[in-house]
Structures are given as structure tokens and as C-alpha cells.
Tab-separated table of C-alpha atoms (C1' of nucleotides) in Angstrom:
chain	number	residue	atom	x	y	z
A	1	MET	CA	-93.718	49.795	15.289
A	2	GLY	CA	-92.083	52.441	17.446
A	3	THR	CA	-90.476	50.030	20.035
A	4	ALA	CA	-87.089	50.321	20.282
A	5	SER	CA	-84.666	47.437	19.983
A	6	PRO	CA	-84.104	45.857	23.076
A	7	SER	CA	-80.423	44.857	22.145
A	8	ARG	CA	-79.260	48.807	21.591
A	9	GLY	CA	-75.677	49.327	23.724
A	10	ARG	CA	-73.188	51.641	23.093
A	11	ASN	CA	-70.764	51.648	19.898
A	12	ARG	CA	-67.448	50.938	20.466
A	13	ARG	CA	-64.730	53.682	20.409
A	14	GLY	CA	-64.332	54.371	16.639
A	15	GLN	CA	-67.569	52.890	15.866
A	16	GLY	CA	-69.109	55.804	16.396
A	17	ASP	CA	-70.337	56.053	12.994
A	18	ARG	CA	-72.413	53.011	13.293
A	19	LEU	CA	-75.324	55.107	14.635
A	20	ARG	CA	-75.059	57.572	12.109
A	21	GLU	CA	-75.893	54.738	9.625
A	22	GLU	CA	-78.634	53.501	11.902
A	23	ILE	CA	-80.051	57.574	12.047
A	24	VAL	CA	-79.945	57.897	8.266
A	25	ALA	CA	-81.715	54.339	7.567
A	26	THR	CA	-84.134	55.122	9.992
A	27	ALA	CA	-85.366	58.498	8.452
A	28	LEU	CA	-85.378	56.560	5.320
A	29	ARG	CA	-87.822	54.517	6.458
A	30	LEU	CA	-90.007	56.741	8.385
A	31	LEU	CA	-89.484	59.465	5.347
A	32	GLU	CA	-91.031	56.663	3.145
A	33	GLU	CA	-94.277	56.400	5.079
A	34	LEU	CA	-94.307	60.059	5.553
A	35	GLY	CA	-93.963	60.874	2.249
A	36	ASP	CA	-93.043	64.621	3.634
A	37	ASP	CA	-89.555	66.009	4.999
A	38	GLU	CA	-91.546	68.854	7.604
A	39	ALA	CA	-93.470	65.620	8.867
A	40	LEU	CA	-90.462	63.926	10.108
A	41	SER	CA	-89.364	64.785	13.608
A	42	LEU	CA	-85.860	63.807	14.636
A	43	ARG	CA	-87.682	62.813	17.929
A	44	ALA	CA	-89.327	60.258	16.015
A	45	VAL	CA	-86.269	59.144	14.162
A	46	ALA	CA	-84.437	58.841	18.067
A	47	ARG	CA	-87.632	56.846	19.859
A	48	GLU	CA	-87.636	54.177	16.936
A	49	ILE	CA	-83.764	53.622	17.094
A	50	GLY	CA	-84.042	53.944	21.197
A	51	ILE	CA	-81.963	56.589	21.665
A	52	ALA	CA	-82.012	60.097	23.520
A	53	ALA	CA	-83.014	62.751	20.801
A	54	THR	CA	-80.447	64.550	21.372
A	55	SER	CA	-78.038	61.924	20.391
A	56	VAL	CA	-78.899	63.064	16.767
A	57	TYR	CA	-76.960	65.909	17.041
A	58	LEU	CA	-73.648	64.013	17.669
A	59	HIS	CA	-74.035	63.292	13.840
A	60	PHE	CA	-75.793	65.881	12.304
A	61	ALA	CA	-76.215	69.739	12.890
A	62	ASP	CA	-80.189	69.759	12.536
A	63	ARG	CA	-82.965	68.827	11.476
A	64	ASP	CA	-82.405	69.717	7.636
A	65	ALA	CA	-78.785	68.007	7.472
A	66	LEU	CA	-80.425	64.799	8.383
A	67	VAL	CA	-83.139	64.741	5.685
A	68	LEU	CA	-80.694	66.075	3.352
A	69	ALA	CA	-78.187	62.984	4.244
A	70	ALA	CA	-81.081	60.498	3.657
A	71	MET	CA	-82.226	62.111	0.353
A	72	GLU	CA	-78.430	62.015	-0.847
A	73	ARG	CA	-78.220	58.501	-0.110
A	74	SER	CA	-81.827	57.630	-1.391
A	75	HIS	CA	-81.138	59.316	-4.782
A	76	ALA	CA	-77.864	57.367	-5.067
A	77	ASP	CA	-79.740	54.347	-4.627
A	78	LEU	CA	-81.842	55.633	-7.417
A	79	VAL	CA	-79.085	56.246	-9.975
A	80	ARG	CA	-77.638	52.971	-9.430
A	81	ALA	CA	-80.634	51.577	-10.082
A	82	CYS	CA	-81.196	53.088	-13.424
A	83	ASP	CA	-77.400	52.395	-14.357
A	84	ASP	CA	-77.349	48.531	-13.356
A	85	ALA	CA	-80.817	48.645	-15.958
A	86	GLU	CA	-79.711	50.442	-18.519
A	87	ALA	CA	-76.308	48.145	-18.516
A	88	ALA	CA	-77.891	45.013	-18.120
A	89	ALA	CA	-80.054	45.640	-21.208
A	90	GLY	CA	-78.326	45.286	-24.336
A	91	GLY	CA	-77.944	48.079	-27.385
A	92	PRO	CA	-78.859	51.650	-26.734
A	93	VAL	CA	-82.892	51.380	-27.118
A	94	GLY	CA	-83.308	48.287	-25.079
A	95	GLY	CA	-80.511	50.609	-22.322
A	96	LEU	CA	-82.582	53.740	-22.668
A	97	ARG	CA	-85.947	51.931	-22.287
A	98	ALA	CA	-84.467	50.074	-19.134
A	99	ARG	CA	-83.504	52.892	-17.804
A	100	VAL	CA	-86.762	55.146	-18.115
A	101	GLN	CA	-88.552	52.457	-16.965
A	102	VAL	CA	-87.055	52.044	-13.830
A	103	MET	CA	-86.817	55.630	-12.926
A	104	GLY	CA	-90.700	55.242	-13.642
A	105	THR	CA	-90.832	51.793	-11.280
A	106	TRP	CA	-88.464	52.635	-8.434
A	107	SER	CA	-90.226	55.910	-7.904
A	108	HIS	CA	-93.791	54.020	-7.828
A	109	GLU	CA	-92.410	51.811	-5.733
A	110	HIS	CA	-90.798	54.058	-3.066
A	111	PRO	CA	-93.860	56.741	-3.687
A	112	GLY	CA	-92.724	58.504	-0.140
A	113	LEU	CA	-89.327	58.745	-1.056
A	114	TYR	CA	-90.348	59.930	-4.222
A	115	LYS	CA	-92.383	62.389	-2.951
A	116	VAL	CA	-89.302	63.862	-0.178
A	117	LEU	CA	-87.110	64.070	-3.335
A	118	HIS	CA	-89.021	65.831	-5.578
A	119	GLU	CA	-91.843	67.338	-4.175
A	120	SER	CA	-90.936	68.403	-0.728
A	121	THR	CA	-89.894	71.746	0.739
A	122	VAL	CA	-86.395	70.427	1.265
A	123	ASN	CA	-85.613	71.500	-2.604
A	124	GLN	CA	-86.381	75.030	-1.720
A	125	ARG	CA	-84.495	75.166	1.527
A	126	CYS	CA	-81.368	72.818	0.574
A	127	ASP	CA	-78.871	72.644	-1.953
A	128	MET	CA	-79.830	69.125	-3.908
A	129	SER	CA	-77.729	69.590	-7.073
A	130	PHE	CA	-76.759	66.365	-6.754
A	131	LYS	CA	-80.270	65.497	-8.881
A	132	MET	CA	-78.774	66.732	-12.081
A	133	GLU	CA	-76.952	63.558	-12.567
A	134	LEU	CA	-80.066	61.713	-13.461
A	135	GLY	CA	-81.159	64.164	-16.144
A	136	LYS	CA	-77.501	64.352	-17.209
A	137	ARG	CA	-77.312	60.325	-17.698
A	138	THR	CA	-80.726	60.824	-19.379
A	139	VAL	CA	-79.309	62.981	-21.852
A	140	GLU	CA	-76.369	60.690	-22.775
A	141	ALA	CA	-78.919	58.045	-23.005
A	142	VAL	CA	-80.827	59.581	-25.429
A	143	GLN	CA	-77.953	60.944	-27.308
A	144	ARG	CA	-76.497	56.912	-27.869
A	145	CYS	CA	-79.741	55.936	-29.491
A	146	MET	CA	-79.546	59.031	-31.820
A	147	ASP	CA	-76.233	58.771	-32.676
A	148	ALA	CA	-76.789	54.822	-33.557
A	149	ASP	CA	-79.793	56.114	-36.118
A	150	LEU	CA	-82.145	54.245	-33.490
A	151	ALA	CA	-83.668	57.444	-32.669
A	152	PRO	CA	-84.603	60.237	-34.907
A	153	ALA	CA	-82.081	62.673	-34.580
A	154	GLY	CA	-82.817	66.004	-33.022
A	155	ASP	CA	-82.552	67.828	-29.748
A	156	ALA	CA	-81.492	65.150	-27.409
A	157	ALA	CA	-81.848	67.551	-24.143
A	158	ALA	CA	-85.182	68.175	-25.205
A	159	VAL	CA	-86.012	64.870	-25.982
A	160	ALA	CA	-85.017	63.639	-22.347
A	161	LEU	CA	-86.564	66.618	-20.947
A	162	ASP	CA	-89.773	65.513	-22.352
A	163	LEU	CA	-89.379	61.842	-21.424
A	164	ARG	CA	-88.335	63.192	-17.551
A	165	ALA	CA	-91.314	65.177	-17.156
A	166	ALA	CA	-93.735	63.087	-18.592
A	167	VAL	CA	-92.632	60.041	-16.743
A	168	HIS	CA	-92.145	62.422	-13.606
A	169	GLY	CA	-96.207	63.116	-14.290
A	170	ALA	CA	-97.174	60.123	-14.881
A	171	VAL	CA	-95.545	58.812	-11.359
A	172	SER	CA	-96.967	61.878	-9.412
A	173	MET	CA	-100.043	61.159	-10.352
A	174	ARG	CA	-100.348	57.588	-9.404
A	175	VAL	CA	-98.527	58.842	-6.055
A	176	ASN	CA	-101.034	61.343	-5.134
A	177	GLN	CA	-103.964	59.701	-5.952
A	178	PRO	CA	-103.645	55.932	-5.538
A	179	GLY	CA	-107.242	55.581	-5.107
A	180	LEU	CA	-107.853	56.063	-9.125
A	181	PRO	CA	-107.820	52.925	-11.471
A	182	TRP	CA	-104.429	53.807	-13.685
A	183	GLU	CA	-103.731	52.040	-16.617
A	184	PRO	CA	-100.142	50.224	-15.399
A	185	LEU	CA	-96.891	52.470	-15.443
A	186	GLU	CA	-95.234	50.612	-17.440
A	187	GLU	CA	-97.487	50.914	-20.762
A	188	GLN	CA	-97.692	54.570	-20.644
A	189	VAL	CA	-93.833	54.706	-19.995
A	190	ASP	CA	-93.548	52.869	-23.372
A	191	ARG	CA	-96.122	54.597	-25.193
A	192	LEU	CA	-94.423	58.248	-23.856
A	193	LEU	CA	-90.948	56.810	-25.087
A	194	THR	CA	-92.216	55.723	-28.483
A	195	LYS	CA	-94.300	59.339	-29.230
A	196	LEU	CA	-91.458	61.402	-27.265
A	197	ALA	CA	-88.013	59.912	-28.116
A	198	GLY	CA	-89.602	57.907	-31.172
A	199	LEU	CA	-88.152	54.801	-30.234
A	200	ARG	CA	-89.330	51.416	-32.129
A	201	LEU	CA	-89.942	49.379	-29.327
A	202	PRO	CA	-90.704	45.197	-30.103
B	1	MET	CA	-98.185	91.566	6.028
B	2	GLY	CA	-99.483	89.890	9.285
B	3	THR	CA	-101.001	93.127	10.448
B	4	ALA	CA	-104.869	92.110	11.199
B	5	SER	CA	-107.278	94.699	8.984
B	6	PRO	CA	-108.403	97.662	11.623
B	7	SER	CA	-111.640	98.660	10.063
B	8	ARG	CA	-112.958	94.778	10.862
B	9	GLY	CA	-116.135	95.028	12.928
B	10	ARG	CA	-118.762	92.281	13.547
B	11	ASN	CA	-120.745	91.590	10.611
B	12	ARG	CA	-124.511	92.469	10.561
B	13	ARG	CA	-126.964	89.841	11.366
B	14	GLY	CA	-127.464	87.317	8.368
B	15	GLN	CA	-124.131	88.443	7.118
B	16	GLY	CA	-122.346	85.784	8.919
B	17	ASP	CA	-120.982	84.152	5.207
B	18	ARG	CA	-118.864	86.925	4.939
B	19	LEU	CA	-116.636	86.100	7.244
B	20	ARG	CA	-116.809	82.252	5.531
B	21	GLU	CA	-115.849	84.077	2.383
B	22	GLU	CA	-112.586	85.956	3.806
B	23	ILE	CA	-111.620	82.853	6.159
B	24	VAL	CA	-111.741	80.745	2.486
B	25	ALA	CA	-109.841	83.792	0.595
B	26	THR	CA	-107.027	84.230	3.405
B	27	ALA	CA	-106.158	80.558	3.472
B	28	LEU	CA	-105.975	80.763	0.058
B	29	ARG	CA	-103.896	83.320	0.056
B	30	LEU	CA	-101.502	81.254	2.647
B	31	LEU	CA	-101.626	78.149	0.993
B	32	GLU	CA	-100.157	79.906	-2.081
B	33	GLU	CA	-97.342	81.237	-0.142
B	34	LEU	CA	-96.518	78.183	2.060
B	35	GLY	CA	-97.281	75.529	-0.768
B	36	ASP	CA	-98.335	72.284	1.736
B	37	ASP	CA	-101.695	71.977	3.431
B	38	GLU	CA	-100.059	70.649	6.628
B	39	ALA	CA	-98.058	74.063	7.027
B	40	LEU	CA	-101.388	75.783	7.234
B	41	SER	CA	-102.204	76.576	10.741
B	42	LEU	CA	-105.750	77.955	11.497
B	43	ARG	CA	-104.333	80.481	13.951
B	44	ALA	CA	-102.169	81.623	11.246
B	45	VAL	CA	-105.629	82.417	9.230
B	46	ALA	CA	-107.561	83.921	12.385
B	47	ARG	CA	-104.517	85.830	13.310
B	48	GLU	CA	-104.408	87.075	9.304
B	49	ILE	CA	-107.846	87.998	8.882
B	50	GLY	CA	-107.656	89.516	12.861
B	51	ILE	CA	-110.604	87.607	14.709
B	52	ALA	CA	-110.070	85.242	17.528
B	53	ALA	CA	-109.052	81.553	16.246
B	54	THR	CA	-112.212	80.047	17.255
B	55	SER	CA	-114.253	82.038	15.063
B	56	VAL	CA	-113.002	79.618	12.261
B	57	TYR	CA	-115.305	77.109	14.144
B	58	LEU	CA	-118.052	79.231	13.231
B	59	HIS	CA	-118.162	77.989	9.527
B	60	PHE	CA	-115.769	74.889	9.411
B	61	ALA	CA	-115.532	71.922	11.454
B	62	ASP	CA	-112.018	71.648	11.293
B	63	ARG	CA	-108.682	72.297	9.509
B	64	ASP	CA	-109.308	70.089	6.702
B	65	ALA	CA	-112.737	71.336	5.913
B	66	LEU	CA	-111.119	74.428	5.444
B	67	VAL	CA	-108.304	73.506	3.398
B	68	LEU	CA	-110.600	71.270	1.440
B	69	ALA	CA	-113.025	74.152	0.222
B	70	ALA	CA	-110.287	75.969	-0.268
B	71	MET	CA	-109.272	73.585	-3.020
B	72	GLU	CA	-112.631	73.137	-4.368
B	73	ARG	CA	-112.627	76.979	-4.715
B	74	SER	CA	-109.009	76.704	-6.373
B	75	HIS	CA	-110.078	74.029	-8.399
B	76	ALA	CA	-113.265	75.757	-9.953
B	77	ASP	CA	-111.015	78.541	-10.739
B	78	LEU	CA	-108.871	76.076	-12.685
B	79	VAL	CA	-111.313	74.370	-14.502
B	80	ARG	CA	-113.000	78.280	-15.283
B	81	ALA	CA	-109.944	79.094	-17.003
B	82	CYS	CA	-109.202	75.878	-18.960
B	83	ASP	CA	-113.181	76.314	-20.271
B	84	ASP	CA	-112.619	80.152	-20.763
B	85	ALA	CA	-109.520	80.238	-22.886
B	86	GLU	CA	-110.698	77.233	-25.129
B	87	ALA	CA	-113.810	78.901	-26.048
B	88	ALA	CA	-112.046	82.086	-26.971
B	89	ALA	CA	-109.711	80.144	-29.269
B	90	GLY	CA	-111.246	79.112	-32.342
B	91	GLY	CA	-111.643	75.215	-33.620
B	92	PRO	CA	-110.548	72.088	-32.036
B	93	VAL	CA	-106.731	72.420	-32.570
B	94	GLY	CA	-106.545	75.853	-31.009
B	95	GLY	CA	-109.302	74.610	-28.547
B	96	LEU	CA	-107.319	72.176	-27.390
B	97	ARG	CA	-104.074	73.972	-27.335
B	98	ALA	CA	-105.343	77.021	-25.273
B	99	ARG	CA	-107.177	74.373	-23.101
B	100	VAL	CA	-103.658	72.344	-22.381
B	101	GLN	CA	-101.507	75.800	-22.232
B	102	VAL	CA	-103.571	77.442	-19.578
B	103	MET	CA	-103.294	74.189	-17.738
B	104	GLY	CA	-99.906	74.821	-17.466
B	105	THR	CA	-99.491	78.499	-17.088
B	106	TRP	CA	-102.102	78.542	-14.172
B	107	SER	CA	-99.842	75.568	-12.146
B	108	HIS	CA	-97.152	77.708	-13.483
B	109	GLU	CA	-98.480	81.204	-12.129
B	110	HIS	CA	-99.835	79.498	-8.914
B	111	PRO	CA	-96.958	77.375	-7.584
B	112	GLY	CA	-97.941	77.516	-4.550
B	113	LEU	CA	-101.702	76.276	-4.662
B	114	TYR	CA	-100.899	74.181	-7.642
B	115	LYS	CA	-98.105	71.841	-5.004
B	116	VAL	CA	-101.238	71.721	-2.359
B	117	LEU	CA	-103.924	70.851	-4.884
B	118	HIS	CA	-102.036	67.782	-6.706
B	119	GLU	CA	-99.408	67.250	-4.136
B	120	SER	CA	-100.079	67.744	-0.752
B	121	THR	CA	-101.405	65.218	1.732
B	122	VAL	CA	-105.056	66.608	2.004
B	123	ASN	CA	-105.159	64.096	-1.356
B	124	GLN	CA	-104.965	61.332	1.137
B	125	ARG	CA	-106.871	62.128	3.760
B	126	CYS	CA	-110.065	63.700	1.888
B	127	ASP	CA	-111.767	62.654	-0.790
B	128	MET	CA	-110.750	65.162	-3.726
B	129	SER	CA	-113.144	63.446	-6.277
B	130	PHE	CA	-113.997	66.924	-7.851
B	131	LYS	CA	-110.585	66.940	-9.440
B	132	MET	CA	-111.577	64.400	-12.127
B	133	GLU	CA	-113.822	67.066	-13.852
B	134	LEU	CA	-110.218	68.253	-15.387
B	135	GLY	CA	-109.601	65.538	-16.858
B	136	LYS	CA	-113.230	64.564	-18.328
B	137	ARG	CA	-112.638	67.867	-19.985
B	138	THR	CA	-109.507	67.365	-21.880
B	139	VAL	CA	-110.435	63.713	-23.071
B	140	GLU	CA	-113.350	65.854	-24.821
B	141	ALA	CA	-111.082	68.640	-26.109
B	142	VAL	CA	-108.673	65.826	-27.819
B	143	GLN	CA	-111.562	63.650	-29.179
B	144	ARG	CA	-113.355	66.784	-30.792
B	145	CYS	CA	-109.754	67.206	-32.417
B	146	MET	CA	-109.702	63.490	-33.682
B	147	ASP	CA	-113.390	63.674	-34.877
B	148	ALA	CA	-112.344	66.919	-37.003
B	149	ASP	CA	-109.081	64.943	-38.412
B	150	LEU	CA	-107.128	67.328	-36.972
B	151	ALA	CA	-105.301	64.620	-34.898
B	152	PRO	CA	-104.562	61.259	-35.963
B	153	ALA	CA	-107.325	58.969	-34.356
B	154	GLY	CA	-106.927	56.887	-31.553
B	155	ASP	CA	-107.645	56.353	-27.685
B	156	ALA	CA	-108.655	60.391	-26.628
B	157	ALA	CA	-108.057	59.212	-22.986
B	158	ALA	CA	-104.474	57.627	-23.260
B	159	VAL	CA	-103.716	60.621	-25.097
B	160	ALA	CA	-105.128	63.045	-22.691
B	161	LEU	CA	-103.590	61.151	-20.004
B	162	ASP	CA	-100.385	61.578	-21.516
B	163	LEU	CA	-100.726	65.131	-22.170
B	164	ARG	CA	-102.023	65.758	-18.281
B	165	ALA	CA	-99.128	63.427	-17.285
B	166	ALA	CA	-96.450	65.793	-19.185
B	167	VAL	CA	-97.705	68.870	-18.483
B	168	HIS	CA	-97.913	68.177	-14.695
B	169	GLY	CA	-94.354	66.704	-14.840
B	170	ALA	CA	-93.334	69.704	-16.549
B	171	VAL	CA	-94.810	71.985	-14.095
B	172	SER	CA	-93.564	69.690	-11.509
B	173	MET	CA	-90.424	70.160	-12.131
B	174	ARG	CA	-90.162	73.948	-12.520
B	175	VAL	CA	-92.001	74.708	-9.204
B	176	ASN	CA	-90.134	72.190	-7.385
B	177	GLN	CA	-86.674	73.644	-8.493
B	178	PRO	CA	-87.090	76.672	-9.209
B	179	GLY	CA	-83.794	77.628	-9.549
B	180	LEU	CA	-82.725	75.724	-12.571
B	181	PRO	CA	-82.279	77.091	-15.988
B	182	TRP	CA	-85.747	76.026	-17.344
B	183	GLU	CA	-86.852	76.289	-21.359
B	184	PRO	CA	-89.646	78.245	-21.077
B	185	LEU	CA	-93.135	76.216	-20.589
B	186	GLU	CA	-95.092	77.466	-23.458
B	187	GLU	CA	-92.334	75.918	-25.916
B	188	GLN	CA	-92.080	72.975	-23.848
B	189	VAL	CA	-95.742	72.135	-24.073
B	190	ASP	CA	-96.308	73.116	-27.815
B	191	ARG	CA	-93.841	70.586	-28.288
B	192	LEU	CA	-95.611	68.201	-26.436
B	193	LEU	CA	-99.000	68.521	-28.158
B	194	THR	CA	-97.365	67.928	-31.690
B	195	LYS	CA	-95.652	65.089	-30.124
B	196	LEU	CA	-98.454	63.034	-28.167
B	197	ALA	CA	-101.199	64.482	-29.467
B	198	GLY	CA	-100.216	64.531	-33.508
B	199	LEU	CA	-101.156	68.190	-33.599
B	200	ARG	CA	-99.875	70.164	-36.183
B	201	LEU	CA	-99.306	73.844	-34.945
B	202	PRO	CA	-98.581	76.672	-36.697
C	1	DT	C1'	-47.764	45.786	35.017
C	2	DG	C1'	-50.293	49.768	37.487
C	3	DT	C1'	-52.563	53.855	37.082
C	4	DA	C1'	-54.038	58.545	35.859
C	5	DC	C1'	-56.054	60.993	32.293
C	6	DA	C1'	-58.440	62.293	27.447
C	7	DT	C1'	-61.534	61.340	24.611
C	8	DC	C1'	-65.347	58.985	22.777
C	9	DA	C1'	-70.532	57.934	22.498
C	10	DG	C1'	-73.801	59.139	24.399
C	11	DT	C1'	-77.738	60.812	28.451
C	12	DG	C1'	-81.477	63.375	30.487
C	13	DA	C1'	-83.733	67.509	32.046
C	14	DA	C1'	-85.381	71.878	30.409
C	15	DC	C1'	-86.231	75.864	27.467
C	16	DG	C1'	-89.628	78.034	25.052
C	17	DC	C1'	-92.842	77.796	21.013
C	18	DG	C1'	-97.273	77.441	18.189
C	19	DC	C1'	-100.352	74.286	17.356
C	20	DG	C1'	-105.899	71.989	17.300
C	21	DT	C1'	-109.821	72.171	19.544
C	22	DT	C1'	-113.146	72.767	23.885
C	23	DC	C1'	-115.910	75.345	26.828
C	24	DA	C1'	-118.357	78.914	29.189
C	25	DC	C1'	-119.441	83.747	27.617
C	26	DT	C1'	-121.032	88.033	25.852
C	27	DG	C1'	-122.950	91.905	23.527
C	28	DA	C1'	-125.384	93.497	19.631
C	29	DT	C1'	-129.195	93.027	16.764
C	30	DG	C1'	-133.735	91.832	14.901
C	31	DT	C1'	-138.484	90.213	16.504
C	32	DA	C1'	-143.083	89.203	18.750
C	33	DC	C1'	-146.644	90.595	21.328
D	1	DT	C1'	-144.648	102.608	20.366
D	2	DG	C1'	-141.806	99.854	24.130
D	3	DT	C1'	-140.238	96.163	25.924
D	4	DA	C1'	-138.972	91.160	27.086
D	5	DC	C1'	-136.450	87.906	24.396
D	6	DA	C1'	-134.509	84.826	21.143
D	7	DT	C1'	-130.809	84.435	18.056
D	8	DC	C1'	-126.768	85.482	15.894
D	9	DA	C1'	-121.734	87.063	15.678
D	10	DG	C1'	-117.695	86.080	17.517
D	11	DT	C1'	-114.690	86.279	21.800
D	12	DG	C1'	-110.893	84.492	25.438
D	13	DA	C1'	-108.951	81.402	28.522
D	14	DA	C1'	-107.469	77.190	28.877
D	15	DC	C1'	-106.280	72.181	27.653
D	16	DG	C1'	-102.657	69.102	26.655
D	17	DC	C1'	-99.340	67.924	22.808
D	18	DG	C1'	-94.992	67.060	20.361
D	19	DC	C1'	-91.396	69.994	18.601
D	20	DG	C1'	-86.147	71.938	17.522
D	21	DT	C1'	-82.713	72.487	20.438
D	22	DT	C1'	-79.005	73.676	24.792
D	23	DC	C1'	-76.865	72.364	28.434
D	24	DA	C1'	-74.201	70.432	31.729
D	25	DC	C1'	-73.309	65.489	32.593
D	26	DT	C1'	-71.734	60.257	32.957
D	27	DG	C1'	-69.522	56.407	32.394
D	28	DA	C1'	-66.712	53.203	29.453
D	29	DT	C1'	-62.413	52.635	26.802
D	30	DG	C1'	-58.416	53.153	25.105
D	31	DT	C1'	-53.473	55.360	25.983
D	32	DA	C1'	-49.293	57.767	28.275
D	33	DC	C1'	-46.065	57.114	31.567
DNA sequence: TGTACATCAGTGAACGCGCGTTCACTGATGTAC
DNA sequence: TGTACATCAGTGAACGCGCGTTCACTGATGTAC
């Protein structure tokens, strides 16, 4: 860790975006380790890649722009993982369950990115409204269960909000106090799905 | 803000602990503003009080020791607020409801301290096991409801965990994305109490 | 085919800043005799 | 009652560090003529 890749050469003309990719990827790796956007230094990213610190400015206006780009990519990853899980499961109940479970496990498996995405101060400094997408899709998944009479009719938005809040909290507690003896996340999430959305799980 | 109190003089012999108090109180004020323990600088605390930065070392071994002391005090405050609310309410159901509602509102009203207490990296660096107290008392309050047949019998620890997780998440979302149009916290918490603990609220 | 030139991809030195922490110190106040 | 002395409460200069950002630059590569 920390040693620059020795094979790094200048990119060909027109290939300058490759460095951009590498910067975002490295920022993501460091943010996952740090779990805090304010702890990420642009110099550390450059050091890791083996370029001059100033080269970051070729692609990003400032530190915040880099963090924001990393968060957009990270969030897109999470949304895709949830969509894939829902699509792979059969039916509305299995779909909602898969979606919410992956929301939990993805976050639990990427504790650092989870913290930066949801708990760090970028949220205050930058517009991160792209995060609303995930909430929207959760509401839709709940609504599909209600429409199919597989969940008690009610306010789908409220149910989805409760689910998100509860899973968010369950993950946050585990991520922020990793030393404590927690119940497996999947068990708790299934219980929350039962109680909050009224699902009947096998 | 930022101007030292001009009336500050040296404390009398034997009164050295007064400065300690003032340092902790100032650290709490700044942490509430910052919402991040790593952003708190010992020099900023000293500046605010109007003492030399080195004077902090008369009472705290290092920056972490100061943050930890502030967090212990903050947590004690929260626990007392919850206990008082439960005591003031009548009966097990009112008591549990009051306790959980205050858990939410206290955190919502002290967003910065909430973040430092639950989401900042002190949790990784320092032993903060004093935080377990609040969880313990929540379990007991749930158990009292079950014992009085005012809540469906079940695993009180699991119910308390779900409640804590859900309230934690509900607060965290509001604190970290203050710009969004949230449902009033009290409404959501009452719904969570109903669904997760099976309480019948008036 | 040769060559001048524009452009692209990146560099390296330097700036000023605030930070945690160490160190040797100062001066008022209380106390033992 | 006077005075030497210990202690307490706090100071101020200095250290080395990593940071974000600016600036003028370099050298390879493709392109127009």
C-alpha cells in the first residue's frame, strides 16, 4: 500500500480520461478505508497513483468535486445492486425483500463508503440529490406488494420511509460500533420487513 | 463568536478544575457546531476561551481525552433526559413512548452532538462502552410493557434493538439531509412504536 | 515526404495555513516556621 | 507578625507536519501545409 505503480506512463492523446477514471477509483478505495470525506486528501490520492498532486486539477475543480464524483459512482453501484437483486427474485414480495436486504448488505460490506455517502459532511456542502433515486424505487417496490395484495394496503411512502430508516439505523449501529456482538443483519432486516411492511416471509 | 471573554483571570488555588469545566463546555459547543470530532481542534477550544493552547494539557492528556470527556457528559445528559421523560409519564406504555420519543427529539435537537456521539470516528479510536447504558434501559422499558400485558409478549431485547435502530435511522436521515421535506419525527416514531413494539397508542 | 506548430497530458516548486505537542518558563498564592 | 519557600495555574515560543491550491513550465504527439 502506498507504493506507486511503477509502470505508469503518460496517457496517449485523447486518452486523458483514463487518469480521471484512475483518480475516481483510487478515491473510492481510500474513502472506503477512511470512512470520512474530510479525511481524504487529494495529495494522498495522487501519491497512491504515482502522479503529481497538481494533476488531479486536470480533471477536478477541487477536492469536493472529486469526492462528489466518487459518491455518484458509489451510489450508482448501490442502486444497480438493488435493482439486480429485485429483478432476480420472483414476485413483488421476494423483490421487495431482496431489494431491502441488498440495501443492508451492500452498506454493511462497504462500511466506509456507506459512512461517506450517508453520514459525512459532503451531504451538507454539496448537492447530493441523486440519492433520492433509491428512495423512489423502494416506494415503488412497496407499492407493488400492496397492489398485489401481498402487503396490507396503506401509505406506501410511509412504509418505505420506515423501512429505509430502520435498515439505515441497523447498518449504522453495526458500522459505527463494530466491536459489539450484533445479531446477523439479515435476520433483523427480515423481522423489520415483517413488522413494518406486513410481509409474510417463508 | 470567537472573541475571548475579556474578564478571564487566573483561577484561585484549588479552583483549577473550573478551567476543566469550561474546556469541556466549550468543546461541547464547538462539537455541536461541527458535527465531527476530527474537525475539533484543541487550539480552537483554547482560542474560544481565551487561554493558551497549552493550558488544555493541564487537564487532558491529548485531544482524544478531551473529546471523550465531552462525549461522556453529552451521553449522561441524554440518558438523564430519557429517564426523566419516562418517570414523568404514567405507566409502562407512556413511559416507553416518552423514553423513545425523547431519544429521538434530543438527537434531533442536538444534531452535531448526535453525529459525534454515534457517527464519528471517536467510536473507533476510544472505548465508548458507556453508551450501552441507554440500550439497557430501553430493553427494560420494553420488558415492563410486556410484563404488564400492554405489549405482545416476545423478545424484549430484539424489540428494543429494532426500536433503537429505527429511531436512530429516522434521526440520522433528517440530520444528514436537513434540506429534504421530512415528516415530523414524532409522528414517525409513534408509528414505529406501534409497529415494532405493538403498543396501542391513544 | 519534411517540418513548423498547436495541443494535450502532465510536472515541480512554492505559497501560506492551522494543527498537535513539547519545553522551559513565570508569577501569584498559600503555608511552615 | 514576617519571610522563605513550595505549589498551583497558566504562558509563549518553537518544532515539524501535511494540507489545498496557484503558477509557470515541459516534452511528447498529432496535424496542417
